[in-house]
mmCIF file of C-alpha atoms in Angstrom:
data_model
loop_
_atom_site.group_PDB
_atom_site.id
_atom_site.type_symbol
_atom_site.label_atom_id
_atom_site.label_comp_id
_atom_site.label_asym_id
_atom_site.label_seq_id
_atom_site.Cartn_x
_atom_site.Cartn_y
_atom_site.Cartn_z
ATOM 1 C CA MET A 24 85.805 89.087 150.240
ATOM 2 C CA SER A 25 86.947 93.214 148.477
ATOM 3 C CA THR A 26 84.265 93.990 145.814
ATOM 4 C CA GLY A 27 85.758 97.194 145.639
ATOM 5 C CA GLY A 28 82.539 98.164 143.556
ATOM 6 C CA GLU A 29 80.584 101.434 144.017
ATOM 7 C CA LYS A 30 77.717 99.287 144.573
ATOM 8 C CA GLY A 31 77.454 97.127 147.633
ATOM 9 C CA SER A 32 76.708 93.749 145.633
ATOM 10 C CA THR A 33 76.026 91.111 148.358
ATOM 11 C CA GLY A 34 77.884 88.451 145.721
ATOM 12 C CA GLY A 35 75.250 85.662 145.614
ATOM 13 C CA GLY A 36 77.989 83.536 143.998
ATOM 14 C CA GLY A 37 79.903 85.966 141.814
ATOM 15 C CA GLU A 38 82.886 84.061 140.710
ATOM 16 C CA LYS A 39 84.497 86.915 139.313
ATOM 17 C CA GLY A 40 84.811 89.958 141.299
ATOM 18 C CA SER A 41 84.839 92.392 138.485
ATOM 19 C CA GLY A 42 84.090 96.077 138.892
ATOM 20 C CA GLY A 43 81.479 96.207 136.310
ATOM 21 C CA GLY A 44 78.064 97.752 136.451
ATOM 22 C CA SER A 45 76.141 94.501 135.538
ATOM 23 C CA SER A 46 77.173 91.282 136.929
ATOM 24 C CA VAL A 47 78.399 89.312 134.384
ATOM 25 C CA LYS A 48 78.745 85.625 134.133
ATOM 26 C CA THR A 49 80.860 84.581 131.149
ATOM 27 C CA PRO A 50 82.273 86.012 128.873
ATOM 28 C CA ALA A 51 79.954 85.341 125.971
ATOM 29 C CA ASP A 52 77.474 87.940 128.400
ATOM 30 C CA PHE A 53 80.571 90.409 128.560
ATOM 31 C CA LEU A 54 80.698 90.571 124.706
ATOM 32 C CA LYS A 55 76.558 91.148 124.827
ATOM 33 C CA SER A 56 76.905 94.127 127.256
ATOM 34 C CA ILE A 57 79.441 95.596 125.592
ATOM 35 C CA ARG A 58 77.626 96.737 122.392
ATOM 36 C CA GLY A 59 78.098 100.460 121.966
ATOM 37 C CA CYS A 60 80.619 101.185 124.653
ATOM 38 C CA PRO A 61 83.967 102.389 123.775
ATOM 39 C CA VAL A 62 86.888 100.052 123.858
ATOM 40 C CA VAL A 63 90.181 99.227 123.419
ATOM 41 C CA VAL A 64 90.828 96.868 121.242
ATOM 42 C CA LYS A 65 94.304 95.177 121.332
ATOM 43 C CA LEU A 66 95.767 92.780 118.829
ATOM 44 C CA ASN A 67 98.923 90.125 118.773
ATOM 45 C CA SER A 68 100.997 92.456 116.822
ATOM 46 C CA GLY A 69 100.658 94.953 119.826
ATOM 47 C CA VAL A 70 98.714 97.609 117.404
ATOM 48 C CA ASP A 71 96.062 99.323 119.740
ATOM 49 C CA TYR A 72 92.799 99.647 118.391
ATOM 50 C CA ARG A 73 89.938 102.262 120.010
ATOM 51 C CA GLY A 74 86.521 102.959 119.441
ATOM 52 C CA ILE A 75 82.872 102.441 119.529
ATOM 53 C CA LEU A 76 81.995 98.728 119.169
ATOM 54 C CA ALA A 77 79.261 98.233 116.852
ATOM 55 C CA CYS A 78 79.083 94.574 116.905
ATOM 56 C CA LEU A 79 81.137 91.175 117.263
ATOM 57 C CA ASP A 80 80.649 87.475 117.270
ATOM 58 C CA GLY A 81 81.869 84.425 118.464
ATOM 59 C CA TYR A 82 85.278 84.447 116.778
ATOM 60 C CA MET A 83 85.889 87.834 118.411
ATOM 61 C CA ASN A 84 85.404 89.239 115.010
ATOM 62 C CA ILE A 85 84.684 92.904 115.695
ATOM 63 C CA ALA A 86 83.351 95.550 113.794
ATOM 64 C CA MET A 87 84.102 99.529 115.492
ATOM 65 C CA GLU A 88 83.405 102.692 114.539
ATOM 66 C CA GLN A 89 85.369 106.012 114.995
ATOM 67 C CA THR A 90 88.413 103.865 114.883
ATOM 68 C CA GLU A 91 91.679 105.340 116.414
ATOM 69 C CA GLU A 92 95.256 103.130 115.842
ATOM 70 C CA TYR A 93 97.454 103.738 117.908
ATOM 71 C CA VAL A 94 100.969 102.332 117.196
ATOM 72 C CA ASN A 95 103.528 102.166 119.916
ATOM 73 C CA GLY A 96 101.461 104.500 122.043
ATOM 74 C CA GLN A 97 101.177 107.084 118.684
ATOM 75 C CA LEU A 98 97.801 107.656 116.916
ATOM 76 C CA LYS A 99 98.611 106.354 113.698
ATOM 77 C CA ASN A 100 95.376 106.175 111.618
ATOM 78 C CA LYS A 101 91.518 106.607 111.837
ATOM 79 C CA TYR A 102 89.010 104.731 110.589
ATOM 80 C CA GLY A 103 85.174 105.409 110.132
ATOM 81 C CA ASP A 104 84.330 101.958 110.607
ATOM 82 C CA ALA A 105 86.794 99.061 110.837
ATOM 83 C CA PHE A 106 86.444 95.155 111.064
ATOM 84 C CA ILE A 107 89.068 93.342 112.807
ATOM 85 C CA ARG A 108 89.576 89.449 112.100
ATOM 86 C CA GLY A 109 89.123 87.901 115.087
ATOM 87 C CA ASN A 110 92.496 85.745 115.490
ATOM 88 C CA ASN A 111 94.458 89.247 115.580
ATOM 89 C CA VAL A 112 92.930 90.145 118.809
ATOM 90 C CA LEU A 113 94.394 89.996 121.612
ATOM 91 C CA TYR A 114 92.137 91.341 124.096
ATOM 92 C CA ILE A 115 88.804 93.398 123.778
ATOM 93 C CA SER A 116 88.468 96.140 127.056
ATOM 94 C CA THR A 117 86.440 98.941 128.146
ATOM 95 C CA SER A 118 87.288 102.141 128.203
ATOM 96 C CA LYS A 119 85.713 105.318 129.732
ATOM 97 C CA ARG A 120 87.201 107.219 127.166
ATOM 98 C CA THR A 121 84.743 110.736 126.578
ATOM 99 C CA LEU A 122 83.361 111.031 123.458
ATOM 100 C CA ALA A 123 84.577 114.192 122.197
ATOM 101 C CA GLU A 124 81.946 114.479 119.610
ATOM 102 C CA GLY A 125 78.002 114.089 119.520
ATOM 103 C CA ALA A 126 75.513 116.045 120.872
ATOM 104 C CA MET B 80 65.434 81.206 129.450
ATOM 105 C CA ALA B 81 64.544 83.104 126.314
ATOM 106 C CA THR B 82 65.281 81.465 122.893
ATOM 107 C CA GLU B 83 68.518 82.146 121.419
ATOM 108 C CA GLU B 84 67.267 84.223 118.939
ATOM 109 C CA GLU B 85 69.334 87.136 119.880
ATOM 110 C CA ILE B 86 72.393 85.638 119.587
ATOM 111 C CA ALA B 87 73.650 87.431 116.546
ATOM 112 C CA VAL B 88 71.759 90.385 115.711
ATOM 113 C CA LYS B 89 74.268 92.148 113.286
ATOM 114 C CA GLU B 90 77.954 90.064 112.983
ATOM 115 C CA PRO B 91 80.922 92.140 111.785
ATOM 116 C CA LEU B 92 80.628 89.757 108.219
ATOM 117 C CA ASP B 93 76.782 91.479 107.771
ATOM 118 C CA LEU B 94 78.730 95.088 108.106
ATOM 119 C CA ILE B 95 81.216 93.851 105.209
ATOM 120 C CA ARG B 96 78.521 92.829 102.964
ATOM 121 C CA LEU B 97 77.641 96.544 102.670
ATOM 122 C CA SER B 98 80.677 97.356 101.628
ATOM 123 C CA LEU B 99 80.227 95.079 98.586
ATOM 124 C CA ASP B 100 81.767 96.216 95.030
ATOM 125 C CA GLU B 101 82.774 99.346 97.269
ATOM 126 C CA ARG B 102 86.820 100.126 97.283
ATOM 127 C CA ILE B 103 87.874 98.894 100.538
ATOM 128 C CA TYR B 104 91.526 99.068 102.388
ATOM 129 C CA VAL B 105 92.911 96.194 103.879
ATOM 130 C CA LYS B 106 95.732 95.943 106.249
ATOM 131 C CA LEU B 107 97.702 92.415 106.199
ATOM 132 C CA ARG B 108 100.123 90.858 107.942
ATOM 133 C CA SER B 109 103.696 91.598 106.892
ATOM 134 C CA ASP B 110 103.335 95.372 106.517
ATOM 135 C CA ARG B 111 100.888 95.176 103.889
ATOM 136 C CA GLU B 112 97.915 97.455 103.110
ATOM 137 C CA LEU B 113 95.341 96.758 100.024
ATOM 138 C CA ARG B 114 93.180 99.346 98.528
ATOM 139 C CA GLY B 115 90.922 97.857 96.079
ATOM 140 C CA LYS B 116 87.464 96.870 94.949
ATOM 141 C CA LEU B 117 85.402 94.387 97.048
ATOM 142 C CA HIS B 118 83.757 91.924 94.606
ATOM 143 C CA ALA B 119 83.572 89.020 97.297
ATOM 144 C CA TYR B 120 84.521 87.359 100.569
ATOM 145 C CA ASP B 121 83.743 85.039 102.991
ATOM 146 C CA GLN B 122 83.672 84.161 106.692
ATOM 147 C CA HIS B 123 87.333 83.431 106.737
ATOM 148 C CA LEU B 124 87.664 87.256 105.110
ATOM 149 C CA ASN B 125 89.090 84.780 101.762
ATOM 150 C CA MET B 126 88.684 88.064 99.321
ATOM 151 C CA ILE B 127 88.327 88.757 95.732
ATOM 152 C CA LEU B 128 89.292 92.366 95.085
ATOM 153 C CA GLY B 129 90.076 94.003 91.838
ATOM 154 C CA ASP B 130 92.018 97.293 90.585
ATOM 155 C CA MET B 131 94.086 96.808 93.382
ATOM 156 C CA GLU B 132 97.085 98.280 94.672
ATOM 157 C CA GLU B 133 98.990 96.472 97.249
ATOM 158 C CA VAL B 134 101.635 99.212 99.316
ATOM 159 C CA VAL B 135 104.871 97.272 101.212
ATOM 160 C CA THR B 136 106.317 98.964 104.345
ATOM 161 C CA SER B 137 109.568 98.241 105.379
ATOM 162 C CA VAL B 138 111.675 100.131 107.974
ATOM 163 C CA GLU B 139 115.614 99.656 107.866
ATOM 164 C CA ILE B 140 117.581 101.167 110.379
ATOM 165 C CA ASP B 141 121.069 102.334 109.421
ATOM 166 C CA ASP B 142 123.566 100.400 111.510
ATOM 167 C CA GLU B 143 126.453 104.026 111.959
ATOM 168 C CA THR B 144 123.342 106.449 112.105
ATOM 169 C CA TYR B 145 120.368 104.240 113.376
ATOM 170 C CA GLU B 146 118.087 106.533 110.985
ATOM 171 C CA GLU B 147 114.722 104.774 110.403
ATOM 172 C CA ILE B 148 114.490 104.722 106.481
ATOM 173 C CA VAL B 149 110.775 103.619 105.954
ATOM 174 C CA ARG B 150 110.650 102.056 102.402
ATOM 175 C CA THR B 151 107.095 101.577 100.423
ATOM 176 C CA THR B 152 106.455 99.333 97.509
ATOM 177 C CA ARG B 153 103.855 99.804 95.210
ATOM 178 C CA ARG B 154 102.117 97.122 92.601
ATOM 179 C CA THR B 155 98.775 97.073 90.694
ATOM 180 C CA ILE B 156 96.878 93.962 90.097
ATOM 181 C CA PRO B 157 93.756 93.785 88.267
ATOM 182 C CA TYR B 158 91.976 90.863 90.274
ATOM 183 C CA LEU B 159 93.614 88.924 93.132
ATOM 184 C CA PHE B 160 92.385 86.204 95.384
ATOM 185 C CA VAL B 161 93.275 87.334 99.411
ATOM 186 C CA ARG B 162 94.008 84.212 101.801
ATOM 187 C CA GLY B 163 91.964 85.142 104.885
ATOM 188 C CA ASP B 164 94.016 84.365 107.596
ATOM 189 C CA GLY B 165 96.646 87.359 106.329
ATOM 190 C CA VAL B 166 93.866 89.609 106.951
ATOM 191 C CA ILE B 167 93.943 91.791 109.991
ATOM 192 C CA LEU B 168 91.771 94.792 108.998
ATOM 193 C CA VAL B 169 88.869 95.747 106.863
ATOM 194 C CA SER B 170 88.044 99.197 106.268
ATOM 195 C CA PRO B 171 86.457 101.822 103.771
ATOM 196 C CA PRO B 172 89.422 103.730 102.289
ATOM 197 C CA LEU B 173 90.109 106.863 104.202
ATOM 198 C CA ARG B 174 88.339 109.720 102.676
ATOM 199 C CA THR B 175 90.498 112.545 103.699
ATOM 200 C CA VAL B 176 94.014 111.887 103.513
#
């Protein structure tokens, strides 16, 4: 059993060996835990959106701040706030994007 | 286990509600973009937009030169119902161009 994490988690019945800091049990728990984190949202169309996750719901509708739109890897647009309809979302991933702004 | 009161503290749809009666930018499928005033919306993201401009973007590739020709077609519509399943993204309009 390779946990591969920084913390030596003893496991105790963890079905997923995810490398997250907190123990995540279900996708719903994951969704609750990532609010406020910088995320990457990929749509079915292949377009990428990177920003800070403000909130989301069970349909995977997403509200993000400081959103940047990447098409084919190129930055195309920036949005102060963005709401994305959940049916377009392919995945939501956390990223270790360093926030350039902020005091 | 605590009671399930904290499920949806804020929903994304609640934040759209803040944009009611404001001008918004909507990205639709088929490379369409709308800018207009949001009069109403629902959970499907069906929307009523007023004083709206639609921009349709099409890219043609020349067979010989392989140049990409980007064309935009615009039209203005005073009042429009948008079906929600075509909506991709909703945002306040970009202030700084």
